[in-house]
XYZ file of C-alpha atoms in Angstrom:
723
model
C 41.070 5.016 1.364
C 43.973 7.263 2.176
C 46.414 5.953 -0.381
C 49.441 7.763 1.011
C 48.755 6.466 4.505
C 48.252 2.939 3.096
C 51.641 3.135 1.371
C 53.319 4.366 4.536
C 51.920 1.433 6.510
C 52.651 -1.240 3.868
C 56.204 -0.122 3.144
C 56.928 1.039 6.720
C 58.031 4.432 5.497
C 57.868 7.905 6.967
C 55.195 10.325 5.638
C 57.773 12.596 3.908
C 59.238 9.621 2.012
C 55.886 8.526 0.559
C 54.563 12.066 -0.056
C 57.726 13.205 -1.840
C 58.116 10.001 -3.831
C 54.481 10.099 -5.122
C 54.918 13.775 -6.007
C 58.165 13.039 -7.916
C 56.499 10.163 -9.803
C 53.475 12.273 -10.658
C 55.753 15.025 -11.974
C 57.110 12.540 -14.532
C 60.505 11.796 -13.032
C 61.952 8.388 -13.861
C 62.704 5.819 -11.149
C 66.483 5.755 -11.871
C 66.599 9.576 -11.603
C 64.605 9.633 -8.355
C 66.778 6.836 -6.881
C 70.062 8.513 -7.811
C 69.454 12.237 -7.624
C 66.526 12.765 -5.248
C 67.772 10.827 -2.228
C 67.180 13.768 0.108
C 63.473 13.816 -0.770
C 62.949 10.024 -0.628
C 65.161 9.249 2.328
C 67.547 7.201 0.104
C 64.960 4.742 -1.174
C 66.581 2.408 -3.732
C 65.262 1.697 -7.181
C 63.746 -1.694 -6.194
C 61.647 -0.120 -3.396
C 60.713 2.802 -5.610
C 59.465 0.490 -8.374
C 57.468 -1.592 -5.885
C 55.952 1.551 -4.405
C 55.121 2.871 -7.901
C 53.461 -0.405 -8.831
C 51.482 -0.481 -5.588
C 50.466 3.170 -6.064
C 49.066 2.290 -9.474
C 47.175 -0.701 -8.034
C 45.590 1.369 -5.232
C 44.646 4.156 -7.610
C 43.109 1.616 -9.946
C 41.236 0.124 -6.985
C 39.821 3.525 -6.048
C 38.759 4.112 -9.644
C 37.074 0.702 -9.781
C 35.194 1.477 -6.541
C 33.717 4.647 -8.115
C 32.808 2.739 -11.294
C 31.067 -0.033 -9.346
C 29.156 2.420 -7.169
C 27.966 4.224 -10.309
C 26.725 0.997 -11.946
C 24.883 -0.142 -8.809
C 23.405 3.323 -8.282
C 22.084 3.279 -11.860
C 20.178 0.108 -10.885
C 18.741 1.899 -7.868
C 20.353 -0.638 -5.491
C 23.136 1.364 -3.826
C 22.618 1.531 -0.070
C 24.658 3.154 2.653
C 25.742 -0.273 3.963
C 26.846 -1.425 0.492
C 28.679 1.864 -0.085
C 30.545 1.359 3.200
C 31.520 -2.215 2.203
C 32.784 -1.041 -1.167
C 34.814 1.732 0.431
C 36.410 -0.695 2.870
C 37.484 -3.137 0.114
C 41.276 -3.519 -0.123
C 41.476 -5.882 -3.112
C 40.015 -6.131 -6.589
C 38.714 -9.620 -5.714
C 36.630 -8.220 -2.825
C 35.168 -5.572 -5.139
C 34.310 -8.300 -7.661
C 32.521 -10.233 -4.939
C 30.504 -7.202 -3.817
C 29.569 -6.300 -7.408
C 28.706 -9.897 -8.406
C 24.955 -9.723 -7.476
C 24.571 -6.571 -9.540
C 26.686 -7.474 -12.529
C 24.688 -7.936 -15.748
C 24.396 -11.683 -16.259
C 23.882 -13.890 -19.256
C 20.659 -15.968 -19.136
C 20.956 -18.464 -16.301
C 18.561 -20.941 -14.788
C 17.865 -18.331 -12.070
C 17.131 -15.501 -14.523
C 14.762 -17.761 -16.496
C 13.025 -18.711 -13.250
C 12.609 -15.023 -12.387
C 11.071 -14.392 -15.797
C 8.477 -16.995 -14.839
C 7.634 -14.965 -11.737
C 9.104 -17.396 -9.230
C 11.288 -14.924 -7.304
C 8.610 -14.275 -4.669
C 8.349 -18.043 -4.017
C 12.133 -18.169 -3.650
C 12.015 -15.179 -1.253
C 9.344 -16.889 0.812
C 11.390 -20.049 1.278
C 14.720 -18.240 1.719
C 13.384 -15.804 4.349
C 12.376 -18.772 6.579
C 9.674 -16.547 8.087
C 6.822 -18.999 7.471
C 6.642 -22.187 9.563
C 3.054 -23.285 8.811
C 1.359 -24.378 5.629
C 1.971 -26.673 2.681
C 4.795 -25.520 0.441
C 3.601 -27.681 -2.457
C 0.169 -26.080 -2.207
C 1.719 -22.619 -2.179
C 3.922 -23.539 -5.147
C 0.916 -24.696 -7.115
C -0.254 -21.103 -7.072
C 2.617 -20.236 -9.397
C 1.465 -22.612 -12.128
C 1.116 -20.582 -15.308
C 1.121 -22.238 -18.690
C 1.854 -18.954 -20.465
C 5.022 -18.506 -18.431
C 5.982 -22.172 -18.823
C 5.274 -23.394 -15.279
C 3.155 -26.527 -15.579
C 3.430 -27.980 -12.056
C 4.277 -27.210 -8.440
C 7.443 -29.261 -8.853
C 8.546 -26.989 -11.683
C 7.812 -23.912 -9.586
C 9.840 -25.232 -6.663
C 12.709 -26.213 -8.985
C 12.771 -22.697 -10.380
C 12.668 -21.207 -6.854
C 15.641 -23.403 -5.893
C 17.595 -22.155 -8.927
C 16.951 -18.570 -7.768
C 18.026 -19.361 -4.210
C 21.150 -21.189 -5.437
C 22.230 -18.099 -7.357
C 21.416 -15.826 -4.378
C 23.661 -17.925 -2.161
C 26.397 -18.066 -4.796
C 26.340 -14.284 -5.208
C 26.670 -13.575 -1.483
C 30.168 -12.062 -1.004
C 30.375 -13.177 2.631
C 29.833 -16.815 1.713
C 32.347 -16.679 -1.147
C 35.006 -15.125 1.025
C 34.684 -17.800 3.714
C 34.637 -20.621 1.151
C 37.567 -19.272 -0.813
C 39.657 -19.030 2.336
C 38.707 -22.571 3.456
C 39.438 -24.083 0.081
C 42.782 -22.362 -0.105
C 43.775 -23.475 3.390
C 42.430 -27.075 3.270
C 41.937 -28.178 -0.342
C 44.339 -30.428 -2.210
C 45.520 -29.964 -5.816
C 45.108 -33.270 -7.629
C 46.487 -34.200 -11.067
C 45.952 -37.352 -13.134
C 47.227 -38.553 -16.497
C 45.048 -38.320 -19.613
C 45.765 -41.638 -21.348
C 46.703 -41.662 -25.003
C 43.693 -42.404 -27.198
C 43.598 -45.334 -29.562
C 45.493 -44.417 -32.687
C 47.543 -41.643 -31.164
C 51.276 -41.790 -31.980
C 53.369 -43.833 -29.578
C 56.130 -41.254 -29.948
C 54.037 -38.813 -27.912
C 54.972 -40.814 -24.818
C 58.468 -39.314 -25.101
C 57.128 -35.815 -24.783
C 54.783 -36.849 -21.958
C 57.654 -38.316 -19.888
C 58.628 -34.772 -18.917
C 55.466 -34.575 -16.834
C 55.638 -38.103 -15.453
C 55.610 -36.973 -11.812
C 52.215 -35.356 -12.394
C 50.504 -38.476 -13.752
C 49.218 -39.117 -10.265
C 50.076 -36.282 -7.910
C 48.556 -34.478 -4.924
C 49.720 -31.563 -2.826
C 47.945 -29.100 -0.473
C 46.964 -25.996 -2.445
C 48.682 -23.604 -0.092
C 51.980 -25.479 -0.371
C 52.332 -25.834 -4.137
C 55.558 -23.960 -5.129
C 55.359 -21.555 -8.026
C 57.544 -23.533 -10.432
C 55.284 -26.563 -9.906
C 52.166 -24.493 -10.607
C 53.626 -23.448 -13.940
C 54.705 -26.993 -14.799
C 51.206 -28.321 -14.033
C 49.618 -25.548 -16.071
C 51.820 -26.388 -19.063
C 51.078 -30.114 -18.802
C 47.373 -29.351 -18.621
C 47.574 -27.015 -21.602
C 49.294 -29.791 -23.600
C 46.413 -32.130 -22.581
C 48.763 -34.540 -20.792
C 47.027 -34.310 -17.413
C 43.734 -33.305 -15.763
C 43.837 -30.912 -12.800
C 41.299 -30.316 -10.058
C 40.966 -29.149 -6.461
C 39.343 -31.380 -3.881
C 35.914 -29.827 -3.339
C 35.608 -30.383 0.438
C 31.861 -30.717 -0.256
C 31.260 -32.854 2.839
C 32.705 -30.026 4.970
C 31.645 -26.850 3.215
C 27.976 -27.703 2.479
C 27.236 -28.250 6.218
C 29.134 -25.021 6.906
C 26.894 -23.180 4.440
C 23.786 -24.683 5.926
C 24.848 -23.574 9.366
C 25.388 -20.015 8.009
C 22.072 -19.857 6.151
C 19.478 -22.088 7.799
C 18.193 -20.298 10.904
C 14.770 -21.967 11.323
C 14.801 -25.761 11.489
C 11.007 -25.897 10.951
C 10.616 -23.194 8.356
C 8.365 -23.744 5.355
C 10.275 -25.425 2.530
C 13.447 -25.929 4.563
C 14.285 -29.108 2.648
C 14.194 -27.097 -0.606
C 16.464 -24.457 0.905
C 18.975 -27.066 1.990
C 18.857 -28.699 -1.458
C 19.498 -25.239 -2.951
C 22.510 -24.791 -0.715
C 24.023 -28.067 -1.843
C 23.270 -27.280 -5.480
C 24.645 -23.769 -5.157
C 27.948 -25.015 -3.846
C 28.377 -27.942 -6.245
C 27.121 -26.249 -9.425
C 27.975 -22.581 -8.940
C 30.279 -21.708 -6.071
C 32.917 -24.445 -6.172
C 33.613 -24.336 -9.966
C 33.843 -20.532 -9.767
C 36.042 -20.370 -6.671
C 38.169 -23.246 -8.003
C 38.922 -21.126 -11.095
C 39.606 -18.100 -8.923
C 42.079 -20.006 -6.740
C 43.835 -21.533 -9.692
C 44.044 -18.095 -11.270
C 45.511 -16.700 -8.047
C 48.008 -19.512 -7.925
C 48.968 -18.855 -11.536
C 49.263 -15.080 -11.033
C 51.387 -15.618 -7.941
C 53.543 -18.198 -9.761
C 53.981 -15.917 -12.778
C 54.878 -12.994 -10.542
C 57.521 -15.138 -8.851
C 58.890 -16.405 -12.182
C 59.026 -12.872 -13.538
C 60.814 -11.782 -10.401
C 63.298 -14.636 -10.782
C 63.859 -13.646 -14.405
C 64.576 -10.081 -13.393
C 66.885 -11.065 -10.532
C 68.830 -13.353 -12.882
C 68.997 -10.766 -15.650
C 70.550 -7.998 -13.563
C 73.811 -9.778 -12.584
C 74.121 -11.045 -16.184
C 73.909 -7.478 -17.472
C 76.270 -6.263 -14.794
C 79.011 -8.844 -15.427
C 82.479 -7.409 -15.322
C 83.540 -6.096 -18.751
C 86.766 -7.408 -20.229
C 88.445 -4.218 -21.367
C 91.266 -3.627 -23.824
C 91.556 -7.268 -24.885
C 91.458 -8.603 -28.421
C 88.713 -11.190 -28.509
C 87.764 -13.826 -31.044
C 84.082 -14.644 -31.125
C 83.509 -18.314 -31.931
C 79.927 -19.208 -32.942
C 79.799 -23.043 -33.024
C 77.784 -25.101 -35.486
C 77.818 -28.406 -37.370
C 76.801 -28.519 -40.983
C 77.011 -24.780 -41.741
C 80.427 -24.326 -40.090
C 81.698 -22.371 -37.149
C 81.751 -18.581 -37.595
C 84.760 -16.602 -36.318
C 85.013 -12.856 -35.740
C 87.983 -11.004 -34.248
C 87.367 -7.637 -32.593
C 89.912 -5.253 -31.102
C 89.942 -3.861 -27.572
C 87.253 -1.315 -28.490
C 84.983 -3.865 -30.107
C 85.869 -2.870 -33.691
C 85.618 -5.742 -36.173
C 89.029 -6.736 -37.551
C 88.438 -9.943 -39.528
C 85.976 -12.790 -39.890
C 85.798 -16.211 -41.518
C 84.160 -19.641 -41.308
C 85.794 -22.980 -40.358
C 84.484 -26.531 -40.489
C 86.018 -28.508 -37.600
C 82.836 -30.337 -36.626
C 80.706 -32.996 -38.311
C 80.080 -33.703 -41.101
C 83.163 -32.008 -42.594
C 85.506 -32.641 -39.613
C 88.282 -30.444 -41.060
C 90.076 -30.226 -37.720
C 93.653 -29.629 -38.863
C 92.640 -27.011 -41.417
C 90.413 -25.244 -38.833
C 93.162 -25.176 -36.196
C 95.555 -23.685 -38.721
C 93.049 -20.901 -39.474
C 92.497 -20.271 -35.808
C 96.240 -20.108 -35.133
C 96.752 -17.719 -38.009
C 94.068 -15.316 -36.770
C 95.399 -15.467 -33.203
C 98.919 -14.579 -34.291
C 97.883 -11.965 -36.858
C 95.684 -9.981 -34.452
C 97.216 -10.841 -31.104
C 94.032 -12.497 -29.790
C 93.963 -12.662 -25.979
C 90.733 -14.601 -25.432
C 88.513 -16.858 -27.517
C 84.814 -16.468 -26.545
C 82.936 -19.619 -27.502
C 79.150 -19.525 -27.695
C 77.335 -22.190 -25.668
C 75.013 -23.362 -28.466
C 75.021 -26.410 -30.732
C 78.511 -27.807 -31.218
C 79.935 -25.766 -28.340
C 81.759 -28.564 -26.521
C 83.274 -30.048 -29.697
C 84.519 -26.552 -30.574
C 85.825 -26.123 -27.029
C 87.889 -29.325 -27.362
C 89.533 -28.019 -30.549
C 90.297 -24.633 -28.993
C 91.720 -26.343 -25.947
C 94.050 -28.439 -28.140
C 95.119 -25.314 -30.002
C 96.028 -23.557 -26.773
C 98.268 -26.406 -25.689
C 100.011 -26.357 -29.063
C 100.599 -22.559 -29.259
C 103.534 -20.968 -27.551
C 101.730 -17.873 -26.300
C 99.346 -16.878 -23.537
C 95.800 -17.590 -24.736
C 92.613 -18.426 -22.938
C 89.039 -19.337 -23.825
C 85.731 -18.930 -22.023
C 82.192 -20.063 -22.672
C 79.713 -17.195 -23.356
C 75.967 -17.445 -23.145
C 74.916 -16.855 -26.758
C 71.161 -16.670 -26.058
C 69.636 -14.099 -28.372
C 72.709 -13.762 -30.607
C 70.899 -15.184 -33.634
C 67.947 -12.791 -33.011
C 70.377 -9.874 -32.962
C 72.039 -11.168 -36.146
C 68.812 -11.063 -38.116
C 67.517 -7.804 -36.576
C 67.325 -4.435 -38.271
C 69.877 -3.145 -35.729
C 72.342 -5.917 -36.627
C 71.916 -5.090 -40.316
C 72.445 -1.407 -39.629
C 75.579 -1.953 -37.543
C 77.117 -4.424 -40.004
C 75.390 -3.925 -43.375
C 78.253 -5.596 -45.352
C 78.600 -8.589 -43.088
C 76.670 -11.794 -43.563
C 73.908 -12.367 -41.024
C 75.594 -15.598 -39.796
C 78.817 -13.727 -38.942
C 77.042 -11.064 -36.850
C 76.338 -13.730 -34.168
C 80.075 -14.306 -33.718
C 80.632 -10.567 -33.433
C 77.934 -10.376 -30.772
C 79.501 -13.248 -28.824
C 82.873 -11.502 -28.794
C 81.485 -8.104 -27.878
C 79.235 -9.419 -25.102
C 82.381 -10.703 -23.362
C 84.029 -7.293 -23.721
C 80.974 -5.327 -22.535
C 77.981 -7.526 -21.661
C 75.689 -4.624 -20.886
C 76.327 -2.681 -24.097
C 75.776 -5.769 -26.244
C 72.882 -7.465 -24.402
C 70.702 -4.342 -24.524
C 70.461 -4.905 -28.270
C 68.410 -8.043 -27.599
C 64.856 -8.344 -26.276
C 65.576 -9.245 -22.592
C 63.216 -12.231 -22.567
C 65.403 -13.913 -25.211
C 68.522 -13.857 -23.016
C 67.474 -17.145 -21.403
C 67.894 -16.764 -17.667
C 64.372 -17.473 -16.532
C 61.910 -20.340 -16.121
C 58.707 -20.993 -18.065
C 59.130 -17.629 -19.795
C 56.835 -18.519 -22.692
C 53.984 -19.360 -20.278
C 54.066 -15.985 -18.484
C 52.097 -12.819 -18.980
C 54.236 -11.320 -21.730
C 53.354 -7.679 -21.091
C 54.235 -7.951 -17.387
C 57.413 -9.859 -18.257
C 58.418 -7.220 -20.818
C 57.752 -4.389 -18.428
C 59.707 -5.987 -15.543
C 62.700 -6.865 -17.699
C 62.719 -3.431 -19.286
C 62.874 -1.935 -15.805
C 65.759 -4.260 -14.871
C 67.708 -3.222 -17.979
C 66.927 0.437 -17.343
C 68.161 0.224 -13.731
C 71.309 -1.642 -14.803
C 72.185 0.794 -17.575
C 71.693 3.811 -15.349
C 73.586 2.318 -12.387
C 76.640 1.901 -14.679
C 76.366 5.065 -16.773
C 76.773 5.375 -20.529
C 79.566 6.840 -22.628
C 77.754 9.486 -24.626
C 80.259 9.364 -27.515
C 80.317 5.616 -28.106
C 76.933 4.262 -26.956
C 74.627 2.709 -29.492
C 71.051 3.963 -29.835
C 69.897 0.727 -28.139
C 71.955 1.539 -25.054
C 70.995 5.209 -25.041
C 67.329 4.214 -25.253
C 67.536 2.769 -21.728
C 69.011 5.941 -20.188
C 66.666 7.801 -17.844
C 64.254 10.012 -19.764
C 65.572 9.169 -23.237
C 63.073 7.696 -25.682
C 64.012 5.590 -28.711
C 63.510 8.551 -31.055
C 65.680 10.858 -28.902
C 68.353 8.115 -28.704
C 68.417 8.056 -32.514
C 68.626 11.862 -32.626
C 71.662 11.774 -30.283
C 73.400 9.275 -32.616
C 72.487 11.396 -35.670
C 73.830 14.539 -33.999
C 77.066 12.692 -33.153
C 77.482 11.588 -36.789
C 76.887 15.114 -38.076
C 78.870 17.098 -35.495
C 81.466 14.705 -34.110
C 81.996 13.907 -30.459
C 80.154 15.699 -27.686
C 82.478 18.033 -25.807
C 80.147 18.628 -22.850
C 76.900 17.464 -21.381
C 75.309 20.840 -22.027
C 75.723 20.210 -25.745
C 72.911 17.659 -25.392
C 70.456 20.577 -25.383
C 71.312 21.056 -29.109
C 69.924 17.588 -29.912
C 66.578 17.568 -31.654
C 63.614 16.976 -29.283
C 65.868 16.826 -26.213
C 64.477 19.597 -24.051
C 65.363 20.809 -20.596
C 63.142 18.322 -18.756
C 64.710 15.366 -20.638
C 68.164 16.843 -20.023
C 67.535 16.913 -16.255
C 66.493 13.256 -16.305
C 69.316 11.906 -18.446
C 72.385 14.126 -18.020
C 73.787 12.586 -14.851
C 73.858 9.124 -16.379
C 75.778 10.143 -19.516
C 79.577 10.289 -19.395
C 82.013 12.185 -21.595
C 85.601 10.911 -21.525
C 88.273 13.471 -22.299
C 85.825 16.364 -22.449
C 86.248 19.978 -21.385
C 84.950 19.402 -17.852
C 86.103 16.433 -15.740
C 82.724 16.505 -13.991
C 81.128 15.344 -17.250
C 83.004 12.053 -16.734
C 81.416 11.496 -13.342
C 77.992 10.735 -11.947
C 77.757 14.294 -10.557
C 74.588 15.831 -11.982
C 74.962 19.195 -13.817
C 72.490 20.736 -11.342
C 75.198 20.167 -8.682
C 78.114 21.527 -10.708
C 78.082 24.938 -8.963
C 78.205 23.377 -5.499
C 80.869 20.898 -6.665
C 83.090 23.598 -8.068
C 82.689 25.653 -4.871
C 83.738 22.546 -2.911
C 86.826 22.035 -5.091
C 87.694 25.770 -4.828
C 87.244 25.657 -1.034
C 89.572 22.670 -0.845
C 91.982 24.139 -3.377
C 91.638 21.012 -5.562
C 92.603 21.173 -9.199
C 89.562 20.338 -11.387
C 91.257 17.658 -13.504
C 91.505 13.879 -13.435
C 94.994 13.955 -11.935
C 94.036 16.666 -9.445
C 91.035 14.772 -8.155
C 92.951 11.529 -7.738
C 95.650 13.179 -5.691
C 93.251 14.374 -2.969
C 93.058 12.763 0.460
C 89.317 12.517 0.761
C 89.086 10.867 4.180
C 89.321 14.075 6.266
C 86.935 15.791 3.872
C 84.329 13.051 4.338
C 84.533 13.680 8.085
C 83.390 17.272 7.455
C 80.323 16.462 5.311
C 77.796 18.060 7.712
C 79.787 21.286 7.974
C 80.544 21.448 4.227
C 76.996 20.656 3.189
C 75.743 23.570 5.280
C 78.305 25.917 3.791
C 77.546 24.828 0.209
C 73.764 24.854 0.692
C 73.196 21.249 -0.383
C 72.038 18.102 1.371
C 74.508 15.858 3.219
C 73.466 12.822 1.173
C 73.998 14.704 -2.089
C 77.394 15.912 -0.947
C 78.422 12.391 0.094
C 77.463 11.143 -3.387
C 79.443 13.950 -5.015
C 82.537 13.092 -2.989
C 82.163 9.381 -3.922
C 82.131 10.385 -7.589
C 85.129 12.702 -7.244
C 87.155 10.000 -5.501
C 86.924 7.719 -8.533
C 85.911 9.743 -11.590
C 84.565 7.496 -14.359
C 84.539 4.424 -12.132
C 82.670 1.428 -13.567
C 80.780 -0.336 -10.752
C 80.911 -3.562 -12.734
C 84.623 -3.839 -11.942
C 83.585 -5.199 -8.549
C 81.626 -8.071 -10.155
C 83.191 -11.520 -10.696
C 85.062 -11.869 -13.988
C 84.346 -14.826 -16.337
C 86.240 -18.048 -15.759
C 88.997 -18.359 -18.353
C 90.110 -21.892 -19.251
C 92.887 -23.564 -21.172
C 91.684 -27.181 -21.048
C 88.351 -29.041 -21.403
C 86.498 -31.716 -19.510
C 83.979 -34.294 -20.724
C 81.114 -35.720 -18.741
C 82.948 -39.037 -18.876
C 85.870 -37.412 -17.041
C 83.713 -36.521 -14.043
C 83.838 -38.574 -10.853
C 81.754 -38.228 -7.691
C 83.660 -36.180 -5.173
C 85.507 -34.018 -7.722
C 85.636 -30.332 -6.767
C 85.499 -27.853 -9.667
C 85.044 -24.133 -10.242
C 82.001 -23.242 -12.197
C 79.916 -20.275 -13.327
C 76.251 -19.904 -12.327
C 74.246 -19.710 -15.569
C 70.671 -19.672 -14.218
C 68.984 -19.580 -10.797
C 65.506 -20.989 -10.366
C 63.204 -21.674 -7.421
C 64.613 -25.176 -6.911
C 68.312 -24.496 -7.271
C 71.048 -23.207 -9.587
C 72.473 -24.439 -12.874
C 76.267 -24.255 -13.005
C 78.628 -24.459 -16.009
C 81.583 -26.584 -14.855
C 83.217 -26.831 -18.291
C 81.451 -29.915 -19.645
C 78.662 -30.195 -22.220
C 75.817 -30.126 -19.702
C 75.298 -27.594 -16.924
C 75.049 -29.279 -13.507
C 72.255 -28.628 -11.034
C 72.950 -27.608 -7.454
C 69.595 -28.423 -5.850
C 68.364 -25.927 -3.283
C 69.068 -28.556 -0.583
C 72.716 -28.657 -1.655
C 73.371 -24.922 -1.943
C 74.568 -24.443 1.633
C 75.211 -26.225 4.926
C 72.449 -24.099 6.395
C 68.784 -24.011 5.390
C 68.133 -22.053 2.184
C 64.636 -20.706 1.549
C 65.443 -18.924 -1.688
C 68.418 -19.885 -3.954
C 68.919 -16.212 -4.783
C 69.863 -15.570 -1.191
C 73.124 -17.421 -1.718
C 73.966 -17.359 -5.466
C 73.440 -15.116 -8.517
C 73.897 -15.491 -12.264
C 77.547 -14.921 -13.139
C 78.930 -15.993 -9.736
C 82.025 -18.165 -9.862
C 81.617 -20.899 -7.260
C 83.272 -24.119 -6.173
C 81.064 -27.210 -6.445
C 81.453 -30.893 -5.706
C 80.196 -33.543 -8.104
C 77.528 -35.790 -6.467
C 76.164 -37.867 -9.308
C 76.606 -38.226 -13.088
C 73.811 -39.689 -15.235
C 75.281 -40.107 -18.732
C 72.066 -41.569 -20.124
C 69.908 -38.614 -19.101
C 72.775 -36.125 -19.433
C 72.333 -34.895 -15.865
C 74.928 -33.797 -13.268
C 74.093 -33.331 -9.639
C 76.343 -30.890 -7.788
C 76.740 -29.659 -4.225
C 78.331 -26.754 -2.350
C 78.307 -28.646 0.942
C 81.441 -29.903 2.689
C 83.907 -28.368 0.248
């Protein structure tokens, strides 16, 4: 297989794009670096395409390696033919290779291997070849009677021969391929309830009700959506339901007979036909059923992981709330609500605990404490975590706002993972003298101010924007989410003098140990004055510098270019450009330039400067807005002054809400009541929506109409139609 040609065809790319990208990857360049600073070589491929290409490259290389391994194993058995070699070379999937290798794979003792040990393979070959049409098969079989080998009758000999033929049929890759395709296209997934056994706790019925729709359920295999596959798998794992595929035995067995039986009057034909039926029922169907269910699961997991990543990115890239004094409010009941006030830079000013919720219900005292902190520190926004006690806390904050004679707002912040950060080694290092319970409130406040900088401190899978995350392949989930965080961090850029080691660790080319060394250098030597100073950091060599430098920003440094996304390798060309245009190399000088006529001369200027047009266009974009934060274009959080209850909702009400999670079947929206409402995929738009992510993303502020309210089940149905 020509892997490069394969990638060109699959991704519909030009040869230079694939060749250069593969070379860049093999040289050890990171995806963010390639996407941002090697656009000329890749033809401006974005990070998503680059990661998909990298993943496919690894798969195809693994496939080629597996082909060589399989050929070696078969050759060692003396069974490798030119025809088989050609089939192996043509294989385009791991599954096809597994089918081809199946007859030669070392097997555990099976009925067929035991029959071969009894010397019955020649009898099986005689019947399977269908070359003999005369004679008595029972008489021939009696010739295989051998008490020493354990064959006591002709019937036993024929039974052993049928076992051998059944395995031969099962191992045939052509048969398996046809059957697998037919089952996938025509089979039905069937589920049924496993009744509670006598003596089992009645309370288990409550847990089982979640899966009630699967107590008696059928759906064509090829139409089962990914979220349903995962739900069925979980119900099966919890032993609530049984799952099977319809076998299509009445269709496939005749199909197999038509493929195998070529002589209607061959010797032992009835035994061959019986072997075919046995092979399908006992060997092929159970095996292919497992394979299909595994494929469904892998596909569903891949989709769920993709959804998780697509949800995570807009959450990380939420607009930061800069230069505002924020109070983090971590709600609770018995242990009290934790408060932490941070200034506009995220520095902790003061913290305390109040008890406005049950069982203490010290509402008046709590409001007095809140008011005192607001006045003392000039709090602009109260960020309330969305955990236990959130809505009761929200009601108290709302009352406080109406009573105070100053501008004050509150917003609900997703606190997923805050408790994990609180108890982490990083949390202890950042706030060693602060109680673990208070760190959660600090995190809630700071994730409103700078969601990206704060959320990178938490394992991405604990941020809570996916579906069935605990049922997924954890290594694949971790890798995908790490890539999403890495792309997000590098798309924004990182302040070299304020970033935590957690944030630095996601910068292109920087490992966790180098991130720590950067922080240690900063503590010992003070602020970085220039990007080039990075080369003084322990274990940060030239190759790492090339990968990371363009993504690190220095505010107020010696060179204004260090505050932009212009890479140091382009500084000479950039300075020549500024000199040619007589532009002062300072923040004020860059902002005073009329860049429009300059952008019209990109081709001419690129030629004069000896750089690519794409690179020059990127340089100009950076010079137009030095230090620009791309997150400023993202929707800001919804700030509120009042609170709603579910009981206040009426069908037809139109409200503004924030999308908290997007799944295959719709989007969950926070409309300011205790329970997030669901906008089902059918209600997301007046037009047909195939994928909810085509129309909404986590963090979007959208208008929704209330359709139904179910107070008993705590469910709210919402719609975006006819608003």
